[in-house]
Every structure is written in C-alpha cells, then in structure tokens.
Amino acid sequence: DETAEQADARRADPIALSRRQGLYALASLADTTRLFSSVVYFTVGKICFIRGAAMLAPPPLTFYVYPTEVTHMGDGVEMGVAYWLGPPSVSQQRKPDCFICNIGHLEFDQDVERTSMSTYRMLQTLKGADAAEAGFVGQYLALFPPTGHPANEGRERGQAAFRELNLTAWTSPKAAHDWYVENAEHRRIVAKYRTQGLDSFGALIANLAPIQKPGGARAIKWAARCREC
C-alpha cells in the first residue's frame, strides 16, 4: 500500500493527473453519447407508435409514455402510471386537514375496467372551482400492473393483481364526508363493492387526519412555494 506522501506525489504528478482527467472526459463523453442515442431512439418510437396508438384508442382511453428518462430503482421496485389533480388556480390552493387513502388490489380485467371508469367519472366532478370551494385540495391516483402482466415482461413474477392507489386531500373531514356521500358515482361503485359486483377487489381504506404533536408543534408543516415567492 502506498503511503500518504506517495499518494500526494501521485496526485501532484501533472502527467498522471492529465491521464485521469482524460479518462473521466472519455467516460463522460461515452455516457452522453449513449444518452443522446437512447433519447433519439425513444423519441422516434414515441412519435411513430405511441402517439399513433393513442389517436386510435377510443376516448377516454389512451396510451402514455413518460416524456423523459427516469431512474431505474433496481429489482423489486415496480413502475406504473400516476395522475395528479389540483385546484384550477394557485389562489384556490388551501391547507389540507384530512386525507382519504384507498389502496385496491384487483385480479380481474373487468374489475379494473369498472373501477377505472368510475374513477374517471368521479375525477371529472372534482375539476373546477366548485369542488375547490367545497373543500377539495388535491388528488393523487396511481395504477401499477401486476408483475406477470406484459407491461412487466422479463421481471420475476410476484404480486398477481393490479394495484390502484388513491390519495385525496380535503380541508376538513366534513368536506370529505359530504362529497363521498353526495357523489352518485361513488355511491354506485360502493354498492357494487358491497354486492360482489367487483369480485376481485380487495382494498385498504383509511381516513387519515393529522395529530397534534406534544408541546404544541404543528401537525402539518404548510410550505406553499413557487418561483415568485
């Protein structure tokens, strides 16, 4: 093993330093070339195939591809598609005080189609100023295909069900309760769930509310920021 003095001398050697910098530059150039080539290949495929398929699909169905490269998190981490719906304007963004979380597992394609259409119809009623005034803050939706699905071809087979995640934020528990009780589409899908109209729909449903911390600390840290703040 080299001593500290030898290491300092090696680092101080201009020729060795130049070689190392050259190797780093070549590695960076190779990575940049690979990234550029993959982006070109991806863009051509997206324009030629994905957009064409989306145009042919009957509304409201579509095909979607993420517009840029993403980080591969490694084996065991599944990828899906996510949606976000917020208030129509920043001025209507309000602090949440209630969160409704629904995580569903569906094994049958027909159940996925039924819940997807119900979710689509319910989401339409949350758009606009009326929903924001009634207490709606925002909603995240996510759908993950099963690991045995063609979308995950080549991966080890694991969970055999579609997974749906729905996290909705409201200004108060009352605002959330009133919307779910009064929304006709939500009542319809709940009736199907209770009467076995959704044969493979297993779900975890949670009503989450912040708990005040000891000493009066804030349960929710509200930090609404933008470029103009």
Short mmCIF file of N, CA, C and O in Angstrom, two decimals, residues 129-223:
data_model
loop_
_atom_site.label_atom_id
_atom_site.label_comp_id
_atom_site.label_asym_id
_atom_site.label_seq_id
_atom_site.Cartn_x
_atom_site.Cartn_y
_atom_site.Cartn_z
N ALA A 129 -63.84 25.12 -9.96
CA ALA A 129 -63.89 25.94 -8.74
C ALA A 129 -64.87 25.41 -7.71
O ALA A 129 -64.66 25.58 -6.51
N ASP A 130 -65.96 24.76 -8.16
CA ASP A 130 -66.97 24.30 -7.21
C ASP A 130 -66.40 23.28 -6.23
O ASP A 130 -66.66 23.34 -5.02
N ALA A 131 -65.62 22.34 -6.73
CA ALA A 131 -65.03 21.33 -5.86
C ALA A 131 -64.03 21.97 -4.90
O ALA A 131 -63.97 21.59 -3.71
N ALA A 132 -63.24 22.92 -5.38
CA ALA A 132 -62.28 23.60 -4.51
C ALA A 132 -62.99 24.36 -3.40
O ALA A 132 -62.56 24.34 -2.24
N GLU A 133 -64.08 25.02 -3.73
CA GLU A 133 -64.85 25.75 -2.73
C GLU A 133 -65.51 24.81 -1.72
O GLU A 133 -65.73 25.18 -0.56
N ALA A 134 -65.80 23.58 -2.15
CA ALA A 134 -66.42 22.61 -1.26
C ALA A 134 -65.41 21.93 -0.34
O ALA A 134 -65.81 21.17 0.54
N GLY A 135 -64.11 22.21 -0.54
CA GLY A 135 -63.11 21.66 0.36
C GLY A 135 -62.10 20.73 -0.28
O GLY A 135 -61.22 20.21 0.40
N PHE A 136 -62.18 20.51 -1.60
CA PHE A 136 -61.22 19.63 -2.27
C PHE A 136 -59.88 20.34 -2.41
O PHE A 136 -59.81 21.49 -2.85
N VAL A 137 -58.79 19.66 -2.02
CA VAL A 137 -57.45 20.23 -2.10
C VAL A 137 -56.65 19.62 -3.24
O VAL A 137 -56.01 20.32 -4.01
N GLY A 138 -56.65 18.30 -3.37
CA GLY A 138 -55.89 17.66 -4.43
C GLY A 138 -56.02 16.15 -4.36
O GLY A 138 -56.43 15.58 -3.34
N GLN A 139 -55.65 15.48 -5.45
CA GLN A 139 -55.76 14.03 -5.51
C GLN A 139 -54.62 13.44 -6.33
O GLN A 139 -54.32 13.91 -7.42
N TYR A 140 -54.01 12.39 -5.77
CA TYR A 140 -53.04 11.58 -6.49
C TYR A 140 -53.68 10.23 -6.81
O TYR A 140 -54.28 9.59 -5.94
N LEU A 141 -53.55 9.80 -8.06
CA LEU A 141 -54.01 8.48 -8.48
C LEU A 141 -52.82 7.75 -9.09
O LEU A 141 -52.03 8.34 -9.82
N ALA A 142 -52.71 6.47 -8.79
CA ALA A 142 -51.62 5.67 -9.37
C ALA A 142 -52.13 4.28 -9.68
O ALA A 142 -52.96 3.73 -8.94
N LEU A 143 -51.65 3.70 -10.77
CA LEU A 143 -52.03 2.35 -11.18
C LEU A 143 -50.76 1.57 -11.52
O LEU A 143 -49.93 2.03 -12.29
N PHE A 144 -50.64 0.38 -10.92
CA PHE A 144 -49.49 -0.48 -11.16
C PHE A 144 -49.97 -1.81 -11.73
O PHE A 144 -50.79 -2.49 -11.10
N PRO A 145 -49.49 -2.22 -12.90
CA PRO A 145 -49.88 -3.51 -13.46
C PRO A 145 -49.22 -4.64 -12.67
O PRO A 145 -48.18 -4.43 -12.04
N PRO A 146 -49.80 -5.84 -12.68
CA PRO A 146 -49.17 -6.97 -11.98
C PRO A 146 -47.85 -7.34 -12.61
O PRO A 146 -47.62 -7.09 -13.80
N THR A 147 -46.96 -7.94 -11.83
CA THR A 147 -45.64 -8.28 -12.34
C THR A 147 -45.68 -9.35 -13.41
O THR A 147 -44.73 -9.53 -14.14
N GLY A 148 -46.80 -10.10 -13.51
CA GLY A 148 -46.95 -11.08 -14.57
C GLY A 148 -47.54 -10.50 -15.83
O GLY A 148 -47.70 -11.18 -16.84
N HIS A 149 -47.88 -9.21 -15.81
CA HIS A 149 -48.50 -8.54 -16.95
C HIS A 149 -47.45 -8.27 -18.03
O HIS A 149 -46.27 -8.09 -17.72
N PRO A 150 -47.86 -8.24 -19.31
CA PRO A 150 -46.89 -7.94 -20.37
C PRO A 150 -46.13 -6.64 -20.16
O PRO A 150 -45.00 -6.49 -20.63
N ALA A 151 -46.73 -5.69 -19.42
CA ALA A 151 -46.04 -4.43 -19.16
C ALA A 151 -44.79 -4.64 -18.31
O ALA A 151 -43.86 -3.84 -18.35
N ASN A 152 -44.76 -5.74 -17.56
CA ASN A 152 -43.60 -6.05 -16.74
C ASN A 152 -42.90 -7.32 -17.22
O ASN A 152 -42.35 -8.07 -16.42
N GLU A 153 -42.94 -7.57 -18.51
CA GLU A 153 -42.34 -8.77 -19.07
C GLU A 153 -40.84 -8.83 -18.77
O GLU A 153 -40.14 -7.83 -18.86
N GLY A 154 -40.40 -9.99 -18.37
CA GLY A 154 -38.99 -10.17 -18.07
C GLY A 154 -38.66 -10.05 -16.61
O GLY A 154 -37.56 -10.39 -16.18
N ARG A 155 -39.62 -9.59 -15.79
CA ARG A 155 -39.36 -9.47 -14.36
C ARG A 155 -39.88 -10.71 -13.65
O ARG A 155 -40.72 -11.44 -14.17
N GLU A 156 -39.37 -10.92 -12.44
CA GLU A 156 -39.83 -12.04 -11.68
C GLU A 156 -41.30 -11.88 -11.32
O GLU A 156 -41.76 -10.79 -11.00
N ARG A 157 -42.03 -12.98 -11.36
CA ARG A 157 -43.46 -12.91 -11.08
C ARG A 157 -43.67 -12.75 -9.58
O ARG A 157 -43.12 -13.47 -8.77
N GLY A 158 -44.47 -11.79 -9.20
CA GLY A 158 -44.75 -11.54 -7.79
C GLY A 158 -46.23 -11.31 -7.59
O GLY A 158 -47.05 -12.19 -7.80
N GLN A 159 -46.59 -10.09 -7.22
CA GLN A 159 -47.99 -9.75 -7.00
C GLN A 159 -48.78 -9.93 -8.30
O GLN A 159 -48.43 -9.37 -9.32
N ALA A 160 -49.86 -10.74 -8.23
CA ALA A 160 -50.61 -11.09 -9.44
C ALA A 160 -51.81 -10.19 -9.64
O ALA A 160 -52.71 -10.53 -10.40
N ALA A 161 -51.88 -9.07 -8.98
CA ALA A 161 -53.04 -8.19 -9.10
C ALA A 161 -52.62 -6.79 -9.54
O ALA A 161 -51.49 -6.36 -9.31
N PHE A 162 -53.57 -6.11 -10.20
CA PHE A 162 -53.39 -4.69 -10.42
C PHE A 162 -53.48 -3.98 -9.06
O PHE A 162 -54.26 -4.38 -8.20
N ARG A 163 -52.71 -2.94 -8.90
CA ARG A 163 -52.77 -2.17 -7.67
C ARG A 163 -53.13 -0.73 -8.01
O ARG A 163 -52.51 -0.12 -8.88
N GLU A 164 -54.13 -0.21 -7.32
CA GLU A 164 -54.57 1.16 -7.51
C GLU A 164 -54.40 1.92 -6.21
O GLU A 164 -54.80 1.44 -5.15
N LEU A 165 -53.82 3.10 -6.29
CA LEU A 165 -53.63 3.96 -5.13
C LEU A 165 -54.35 5.28 -5.36
O LEU A 165 -54.16 5.91 -6.40
N ASN A 166 -55.18 5.66 -4.41
CA ASN A 166 -55.93 6.91 -4.50
C ASN A 166 -55.74 7.66 -3.19
O ASN A 166 -56.18 7.19 -2.13
N LEU A 167 -55.08 8.80 -3.23
CA LEU A 167 -54.87 9.63 -2.05
C LEU A 167 -55.46 11.01 -2.32
O LEU A 167 -55.00 11.73 -3.20
N THR A 168 -56.50 11.36 -1.55
CA THR A 168 -57.22 12.60 -1.77
C THR A 168 -57.15 13.47 -0.52
O THR A 168 -57.35 12.97 0.59
N ALA A 169 -56.84 14.74 -0.70
CA ALA A 169 -56.72 15.68 0.41
C ALA A 169 -57.91 16.63 0.43
O ALA A 169 -58.35 17.11 -0.63
N TRP A 170 -58.41 16.91 1.64
CA TRP A 170 -59.55 17.79 1.85
C TRP A 170 -59.24 18.80 2.95
O TRP A 170 -58.35 18.57 3.77
N THR A 171 -60.01 19.87 2.97
CA THR A 171 -59.78 20.89 4.00
C THR A 171 -60.30 20.46 5.36
O THR A 171 -59.85 20.96 6.38
N SER A 172 -61.22 19.49 5.39
CA SER A 172 -61.78 19.03 6.67
C SER A 172 -62.42 17.66 6.48
O SER A 172 -62.81 17.29 5.36
N PRO A 173 -62.57 16.88 7.56
CA PRO A 173 -63.27 15.60 7.47
C PRO A 173 -64.71 15.76 6.98
O PRO A 173 -65.22 14.90 6.25
N LYS A 174 -65.37 16.85 7.37
CA LYS A 174 -66.76 17.08 6.94
C LYS A 174 -66.84 17.29 5.44
O LYS A 174 -67.75 16.76 4.77
N ALA A 175 -65.89 18.05 4.88
CA ALA A 175 -65.89 18.28 3.43
C ALA A 175 -65.72 16.96 2.69
O ALA A 175 -66.41 16.70 1.69
N ALA A 176 -64.82 16.10 3.17
CA ALA A 176 -64.62 14.79 2.54
C ALA A 176 -65.87 13.94 2.66
O ALA A 176 -66.32 13.32 1.68
N HIS A 177 -66.46 13.87 3.85
CA HIS A 177 -67.65 13.05 4.08
C HIS A 177 -68.80 13.49 3.18
O HIS A 177 -69.47 12.67 2.55
N ASP A 178 -69.02 14.80 3.10
CA ASP A 178 -70.15 15.31 2.31
C ASP A 178 -69.99 14.96 0.84
O ASP A 178 -70.97 14.59 0.16
N TRP A 179 -68.76 15.05 0.32
CA TRP A 179 -68.57 14.77 -1.10
C TRP A 179 -68.80 13.29 -1.38
O TRP A 179 -69.48 12.93 -2.34
N TYR A 180 -68.22 12.41 -0.57
CA TYR A 180 -68.36 10.97 -0.81
C TYR A 180 -69.81 10.51 -0.66
O TYR A 180 -70.26 9.61 -1.38
N VAL A 181 -70.54 11.11 0.25
CA VAL A 181 -71.94 10.73 0.45
C VAL A 181 -72.83 11.21 -0.69
O VAL A 181 -73.75 10.52 -1.12
N GLU A 182 -72.53 12.40 -1.19
CA GLU A 182 -73.40 13.01 -2.20
C GLU A 182 -73.03 12.63 -3.63
O GLU A 182 -73.86 12.79 -4.54
N ASN A 183 -71.83 12.14 -3.87
CA ASN A 183 -71.40 11.82 -5.23
C ASN A 183 -72.05 10.54 -5.71
O ASN A 183 -71.86 9.46 -5.12
N ALA A 184 -72.81 10.63 -6.79
CA ALA A 184 -73.57 9.48 -7.30
C ALA A 184 -72.66 8.36 -7.78
O ALA A 184 -72.95 7.18 -7.54
N GLU A 185 -71.57 8.69 -8.46
CA GLU A 185 -70.68 7.66 -8.97
C GLU A 185 -69.98 6.91 -7.83
O GLU A 185 -69.78 5.70 -7.91
N HIS A 186 -69.62 7.63 -6.78
CA HIS A 186 -69.01 6.96 -5.64
C HIS A 186 -69.99 6.02 -4.96
O HIS A 186 -69.63 4.89 -4.58
N ARG A 187 -71.24 6.44 -4.83
CA ARG A 187 -72.25 5.56 -4.24
C ARG A 187 -72.45 4.32 -5.11
O ARG A 187 -72.65 3.21 -4.59
N ARG A 188 -72.36 4.48 -6.42
CA ARG A 188 -72.56 3.36 -7.34
C ARG A 188 -71.44 2.32 -7.20
O ARG A 188 -71.70 1.12 -7.14
N ILE A 189 -70.19 2.78 -7.14
CA ILE A 189 -69.07 1.82 -7.06
C ILE A 189 -69.03 1.15 -5.69
O ILE A 189 -68.67 -0.02 -5.56
N VAL A 190 -69.44 1.88 -4.64
CA VAL A 190 -69.50 1.28 -3.30
C VAL A 190 -70.58 0.20 -3.27
O VAL A 190 -70.40 -0.87 -2.66
N ALA A 191 -71.71 0.44 -3.94
CA ALA A 191 -72.78 -0.56 -3.99
C ALA A 191 -72.30 -1.82 -4.70
O ALA A 191 -72.59 -2.95 -4.28
N LYS A 192 -71.54 -1.66 -5.79
CA LYS A 192 -71.00 -2.83 -6.50
C LYS A 192 -70.03 -3.59 -5.61
O LYS A 192 -70.01 -4.82 -5.60
N TYR A 193 -69.24 -2.86 -4.85
CA TYR A 193 -68.26 -3.50 -3.97
C TYR A 193 -68.98 -4.31 -2.88
O TYR A 193 -68.56 -5.43 -2.55
N ARG A 194 -70.05 -3.77 -2.34
CA ARG A 194 -70.75 -4.45 -1.24
C ARG A 194 -71.59 -5.62 -1.72
O ARG A 194 -71.85 -6.56 -0.96
N THR A 195 -72.03 -5.59 -2.98
CA THR A 195 -72.89 -6.66 -3.50
C THR A 195 -72.11 -7.63 -4.38
O THR A 195 -72.70 -8.35 -5.18
N GLN A 196 -70.78 -7.64 -4.26
CA GLN A 196 -69.91 -8.53 -5.01
C GLN A 196 -69.96 -8.27 -6.51
O GLN A 196 -69.75 -9.18 -7.31
N GLY A 197 -70.24 -7.03 -6.88
CA GLY A 197 -70.15 -6.66 -8.29
C GLY A 197 -68.72 -6.49 -8.73
O GLY A 197 -68.42 -6.42 -9.92
N LEU A 198 -67.81 -6.41 -7.75
CA LEU A 198 -66.38 -6.37 -8.01
C LEU A 198 -65.77 -7.60 -7.34
O LEU A 198 -65.39 -7.57 -6.17
N ASP A 199 -65.70 -8.69 -8.08
CA ASP A 199 -65.38 -9.98 -7.47
C ASP A 199 -63.95 -10.10 -6.94
O ASP A 199 -63.69 -10.90 -6.05
N SER A 200 -63.04 -9.32 -7.48
CA SER A 200 -61.64 -9.49 -7.07
C SER A 200 -61.06 -8.23 -6.42
O SER A 200 -59.85 -8.09 -6.31
N PHE A 201 -61.94 -7.32 -5.99
CA PHE A 201 -61.48 -6.04 -5.46
C PHE A 201 -61.26 -6.15 -3.96
O PHE A 201 -62.19 -6.17 -3.17
N GLY A 202 -59.97 -6.23 -3.59
CA GLY A 202 -59.61 -6.14 -2.18
C GLY A 202 -59.03 -4.77 -1.93
O GLY A 202 -58.30 -4.23 -2.77
N ALA A 203 -59.34 -4.17 -0.78
CA ALA A 203 -58.93 -2.79 -0.59
C ALA A 203 -58.59 -2.48 0.86
O ALA A 203 -59.10 -3.12 1.78
N LEU A 204 -57.72 -1.53 1.03
CA LEU A 204 -57.46 -0.90 2.32
C LEU A 204 -57.92 0.54 2.20
O LEU A 204 -57.43 1.28 1.33
N ILE A 205 -58.86 0.94 3.05
CA ILE A 205 -59.39 2.29 3.02
C ILE A 205 -59.10 2.95 4.36
O ILE A 205 -59.44 2.41 5.41
N ALA A 206 -58.45 4.10 4.33
CA ALA A 206 -58.04 4.78 5.56
C ALA A 206 -58.45 6.24 5.51
O ALA A 206 -58.29 6.91 4.48
N ASN A 207 -58.99 6.72 6.62
CA ASN A 207 -59.31 8.13 6.80
C ASN A 207 -58.24 8.71 7.71
O ASN A 207 -58.20 8.41 8.90
N LEU A 208 -57.37 9.52 7.16
CA LEU A 208 -56.20 9.99 7.88
C LEU A 208 -56.35 11.46 8.26
O LEU A 208 -56.79 12.28 7.45
N ALA A 209 -55.99 11.76 9.50
CA ALA A 209 -56.05 13.14 9.98
C ALA A 209 -54.78 13.42 10.78
O ALA A 209 -54.25 12.54 11.46
N PRO A 210 -54.27 14.64 10.71
CA PRO A 210 -53.05 14.98 11.46
C PRO A 210 -53.30 14.97 12.96
O PRO A 210 -54.38 15.32 13.43
N ILE A 211 -52.30 14.54 13.71
CA ILE A 211 -52.37 14.50 15.17
C ILE A 211 -51.43 15.56 15.73
O ILE A 211 -50.26 15.62 15.36
N GLN A 212 -51.97 16.40 16.60
CA GLN A 212 -51.16 17.46 17.18
C GLN A 212 -50.02 16.87 18.00
O GLN A 212 -50.22 15.98 18.83
N LYS A 213 -48.81 17.34 17.78
CA LYS A 213 -47.64 16.82 18.47
C LYS A 213 -47.54 17.41 19.87
O LYS A 213 -48.07 18.50 20.14
N PRO A 214 -46.87 16.71 20.79
CA PRO A 214 -46.68 17.25 22.15
C PRO A 214 -45.94 18.58 22.11
O PRO A 214 -45.05 18.80 21.29
N GLY A 215 -46.32 19.47 23.00
CA GLY A 215 -45.67 20.76 23.06
C GLY A 215 -46.23 21.79 22.11
O GLY A 215 -45.69 22.89 21.98
N GLY A 216 -47.31 21.43 21.43
CA GLY A 216 -47.95 22.39 20.53
C GLY A 216 -47.32 22.49 19.16
O GLY A 216 -47.62 23.42 18.40
N ALA A 217 -46.43 21.55 18.81
CA ALA A 217 -45.81 21.58 17.47
C ALA A 217 -46.86 21.34 16.40
O ALA A 217 -47.82 20.62 16.61
N ARG A 218 -46.65 21.95 15.25
CA ARG A 218 -47.62 21.83 14.17
C ARG A 218 -47.67 20.40 13.63
O ARG A 218 -46.63 19.78 13.40
N ALA A 219 -48.89 19.89 13.43
CA ALA A 219 -49.04 18.54 12.89
C ALA A 219 -48.74 18.52 11.39
O ALA A 219 -48.26 17.52 10.86
N ILE A 220 -49.04 19.61 10.70
CA ILE A 220 -48.75 19.72 9.27
C ILE A 220 -47.92 20.98 9.05
O ILE A 220 -48.30 22.06 9.48
N LYS A 221 -46.77 20.82 8.40
CA LYS A 221 -45.94 21.97 8.05
C LYS A 221 -46.34 22.42 6.65
O LYS A 221 -46.09 21.73 5.67
N TRP A 222 -46.97 23.56 6.57
CA TRP A 222 -47.51 24.07 5.32
C TRP A 222 -46.49 25.01 4.68
O TRP A 222 -46.18 26.06 5.21
N ALA A 223 -45.92 24.61 3.56
CA ALA A 223 -44.90 25.40 2.88
C ALA A 223 -45.26 25.53 1.41
O ALA A 223 -44.78 24.78 0.56
#
